[in-house]
Amino acid sequence: MAAASSSPSTAVAPAARLMDSHGRVIHDLRVSITDRCNYKCVYCRTGEHGAQYPELGIEEYLRLIRLFVNLGIEKVRITGGEPLLRHGLLDLIRELARLRTLHGDPLDLALTTNGHLLDTLAAPLKAAGLQRVTVSMDAVDAPTFERITRIPGSFHKVLSGVRAARDAGLTPLKINCVLLRGFNDNEIEGFARFAREENVAVRFIEFMPLEEGRLWTPEIVVPLKEIVERITRVMPLLPLPPREASETARRYTFADGVGEIGIIAPVTQAFCGACSRVRLTSDGKIRTCLFSQVEHDLYGRMRSGESDQNLSAFIAQTVYGKEARHHIGEPGFLKPSRSMVHIGG
Ligand code: SAM
């Protein structure tokens, strides 16, 4: 296995809710349930590797997620790899939908997908208790889309998936688009129209150095400022107020209030100070930051028979040691040992 595991900080963590040593309350968990993917997006994968890490059983993810929820996690997002490829997904969603937060509310339960299998899975996912999905779509022009995914026919498959998700009520439906200069930055205005026509919220995301290959440079990143300026030239944007402090997207609507655009700018306007998130990889490692240099082997402890109480203490200690921020673009920046597809985006 590529990444090193480490012991968490020895500082004493607060008992009840997950909090880090920088005073941030952690209530958001992303769980990867496979690092397999049926797409080979040019900015994400080299196309040479498949899965690299083991998957846990569905019951094992459930046990670990329950521990996090008992420590104050309120939002769970299932991801991958491509989570719709994972056998047992509907059982997992059904069980997660029954969990309650420390306040007694249902979890905020969402899933991120490339949408390829959503046309058939949207309705069963909704019936199982999933609330909403985010679909990744990096172009609204079919040839550009398929040049990026490297899968023929993928554009229309995903479009049907998006519509099936909306019809099934997996809403509010978000579309994520990672922008790369020279690949799809000519899609910005098209996406603004798409947001209005399909009544979806489009989120543009700045490209981060998390790819399998070596594509990232500061120049390839399309910054928030440029995205706003370009849309505004064709359709005036009105800023929307943040719904919560840890919201990652700067949100805008159009002058007539139809459609929503958001921009997630981890590179040019990092939001680490308000980060409320930790991740669990498909092989059961806790990652406290996308850019962590170390991982924390929760599953290994579970497999060796540790009690729920000890595992919870391990989670709390690990989260307490969460990094203050990432260092993208700074001298000495190191990419993490896993790329996005193997961490869980
Ligand atoms: N297969 C699912 C999907 O396509 O949404 C989930 C996993 S995918 C890794 C999650 C998200 O991460 C996608 O929206 C993808 O575009 C985004 N992503 C991948 N590499 C990225 C990078 N280097 N910078 C920013 N976002 C990235």
mmCIF file with all atom_site columns, C-alpha atoms and ligand atoms in Angstrom, residues 37 43-44 79-83 112-114 136 176 178 205-208 210-211 340-341 345, ligand 1:
data_model
loop_
_atom_site.group_PDB
_atom_site.id
_atom_site.type_symbol
_atom_site.label_atom_id
_atom_site.label_alt_id
_atom_site.label_comp_id
_atom_site.label_asym_id
_atom_site.label_entity_id
_atom_site.label_seq_id
_atom_site.pdbx_PDB_ins_code
_atom_site.Cartn_x
_atom_site.Cartn_y
_atom_site.Cartn_z
_atom_site.occupancy
_atom_site.B_iso_or_equiv
_atom_site.pdbx_formal_charge
_atom_site.auth_seq_id
_atom_site.auth_comp_id
_atom_site.auth_asym_id
_atom_site.auth_atom_id
_atom_site.pdbx_PDB_model_num
ATOM   1  C CA  . CYS A 1 37  ? -14.054 4.158  -11.757 1.00 0.00 ? 37  CYS A CA  1
ATOM   2  C CA  . TYR A 1 43  ? -7.270  15.471 -15.582 1.00 0.00 ? 43  TYR A CA  1
ATOM   3  C CA  . CYS A 1 44  ? -7.825  12.785 -12.955 1.00 0.00 ? 44  CYS A CA  1
ATOM   4  C CA  . THR A 1 79  ? -18.166 8.908  -3.087  1.00 0.00 ? 79  THR A CA  1
ATOM   5  C CA  . GLY A 1 80  ? -15.384 7.010  -4.824  1.00 0.00 ? 80  GLY A CA  1
ATOM   6  C CA  . GLY A 1 81  ? -13.948 6.117  -7.373  1.00 0.00 ? 81  GLY A CA  1
ATOM   7  C CA  . GLU A 1 82  ? -17.400 5.723  -8.834  1.00 0.00 ? 82  GLU A CA  1
ATOM   8  C CA  . PRO A 1 83  ? -19.783 4.784  -6.008  1.00 0.00 ? 83  PRO A CA  1
ATOM   9  C CA  . THR A 1 112 ? -21.228 12.210 -5.727  1.00 0.00 ? 112 THR A CA  1
ATOM   10 C CA  . THR A 1 113 ? -21.248 10.352 -9.035  1.00 0.00 ? 113 THR A CA  1
ATOM   11 C CA  . ASN A 1 114 ? -20.171 10.672 -12.639 1.00 0.00 ? 114 ASN A CA  1
ATOM   12 C CA  . SER A 1 136 ? -19.716 15.519 -12.193 1.00 0.00 ? 136 SER A CA  1
ATOM   13 C CA  . ASN A 1 176 ? -19.734 19.797 -10.611 1.00 0.00 ? 176 ASN A CA  1
ATOM   14 C CA  . VAL A 1 178 ? -13.669 21.074 -12.913 1.00 0.00 ? 178 VAL A CA  1
ATOM   15 C CA  . ILE A 1 205 ? -14.277 23.854 -9.252  1.00 0.00 ? 205 ILE A CA  1
ATOM   16 C CA  . GLU A 1 206 ? -10.703 25.038 -9.492  1.00 0.00 ? 206 GLU A CA  1
ATOM   17 C CA  . PHE A 1 207 ? -8.389  22.221 -10.511 1.00 0.00 ? 207 PHE A CA  1
ATOM   18 C CA  . MET A 1 208 ? -6.235  21.007 -7.599  1.00 0.00 ? 208 MET A CA  1
ATOM   19 C CA  . LEU A 1 210 ? -4.514  15.764 -7.019  1.00 0.00 ? 210 LEU A CA  1
ATOM   20 C CA  . GLU A 1 211 ? -4.232  14.039 -10.388 1.00 0.00 ? 211 GLU A CA  1
ATOM   21 C CA  . MET A 1 340 ? -8.319  12.219 -5.946  1.00 0.00 ? 340 MET A CA  1
ATOM   22 C CA  . VAL A 1 341 ? -9.877  9.066  -7.392  1.00 0.00 ? 341 VAL A CA  1
ATOM   23 C CA  . GLY A 1 345 ? -13.624 13.392 -4.025  1.00 0.00 ? 345 GLY A CA  1
HETATM 24 N N1  . SAM B 2 .   ? -16.797 9.291  -9.668  1.00 0.00 ? 1   SAM B N1  1
HETATM 25 C C1  . SAM B 2 .   ? -17.461 10.291 -8.903  1.00 0.00 ? 1   SAM B C1  1
HETATM 26 C C2  . SAM B 2 .   ? -17.602 11.552 -9.713  1.00 0.00 ? 1   SAM B C2  1
HETATM 27 O O1  . SAM B 2 .   ? -17.219 11.563 -10.880 1.00 0.00 ? 1   SAM B O1  1
HETATM 28 O O2  . SAM B 2 .   ? -18.135 12.527 -9.186  1.00 0.00 ? 1   SAM B O2  1
HETATM 29 C C3  . SAM B 2 .   ? -16.839 10.584 -7.555  1.00 0.00 ? 1   SAM B C3  1
HETATM 30 C C4  . SAM B 2 .   ? -15.356 10.665 -7.457  1.00 0.00 ? 1   SAM B C4  1
HETATM 31 S S1  . SAM B 2 .   ? -14.626 12.041 -8.330  1.00 0.00 ? 1   SAM B S1  1
HETATM 32 C C5  . SAM B 2 .   ? -12.938 11.823 -7.863  1.00 0.00 ? 1   SAM B C5  1
HETATM 33 C C6  . SAM B 2 .   ? -15.212 13.410 -7.379  1.00 0.00 ? 1   SAM B C6  1
HETATM 34 C C7  . SAM B 2 .   ? -15.003 14.779 -7.947  1.00 0.00 ? 1   SAM B C7  1
HETATM 35 O O3  . SAM B 2 .   ? -13.651 15.139 -7.881  1.00 0.00 ? 1   SAM B O3  1
HETATM 36 C C8  . SAM B 2 .   ? -15.430 14.944 -9.392  1.00 0.00 ? 1   SAM B C8  1
HETATM 37 O O4  . SAM B 2 .   ? -16.292 16.044 -9.491  1.00 0.00 ? 1   SAM B O4  1
HETATM 38 C C9  . SAM B 2 .   ? -14.136 15.238 -10.092 1.00 0.00 ? 1   SAM B C9  1
HETATM 39 O O5  . SAM B 2 .   ? -14.330 16.060 -11.200 1.00 0.00 ? 1   SAM B O5  1
HETATM 40 C C10 . SAM B 2 .   ? -13.358 15.938 -9.003  1.00 0.00 ? 1   SAM B C10 1
HETATM 41 N N2  . SAM B 2 .   ? -11.924 15.967 -9.207  1.00 0.00 ? 1   SAM B N2  1
HETATM 42 C C11 . SAM B 2 .   ? -11.123 14.968 -9.610  1.00 0.00 ? 1   SAM B C11 1
HETATM 43 N N3  . SAM B 2 .   ? -9.848  15.384 -9.671  1.00 0.00 ? 1   SAM B N3  1
HETATM 44 C C12 . SAM B 2 .   ? -9.843  16.677 -9.290  1.00 0.00 ? 1   SAM B C12 1
HETATM 45 C C13 . SAM B 2 .   ? -8.825  17.659 -9.136  1.00 0.00 ? 1   SAM B C13 1
HETATM 46 N N4  . SAM B 2 .   ? -7.553  17.367 -9.371  1.00 0.00 ? 1   SAM B N4  1
HETATM 47 N N5  . SAM B 2 .   ? -9.180  18.898 -8.733  1.00 0.00 ? 1   SAM B N5  1
HETATM 48 C C14 . SAM B 2 .   ? -10.477 19.191 -8.466  1.00 0.00 ? 1   SAM B C14 1
HETATM 49 N N6  . SAM B 2 .   ? -11.480 18.294 -8.568  1.00 0.00 ? 1   SAM B N6  1
HETATM 50 C C15 . SAM B 2 .   ? -11.167 17.060 -8.984  1.00 0.00 ? 1   SAM B C15 1
#
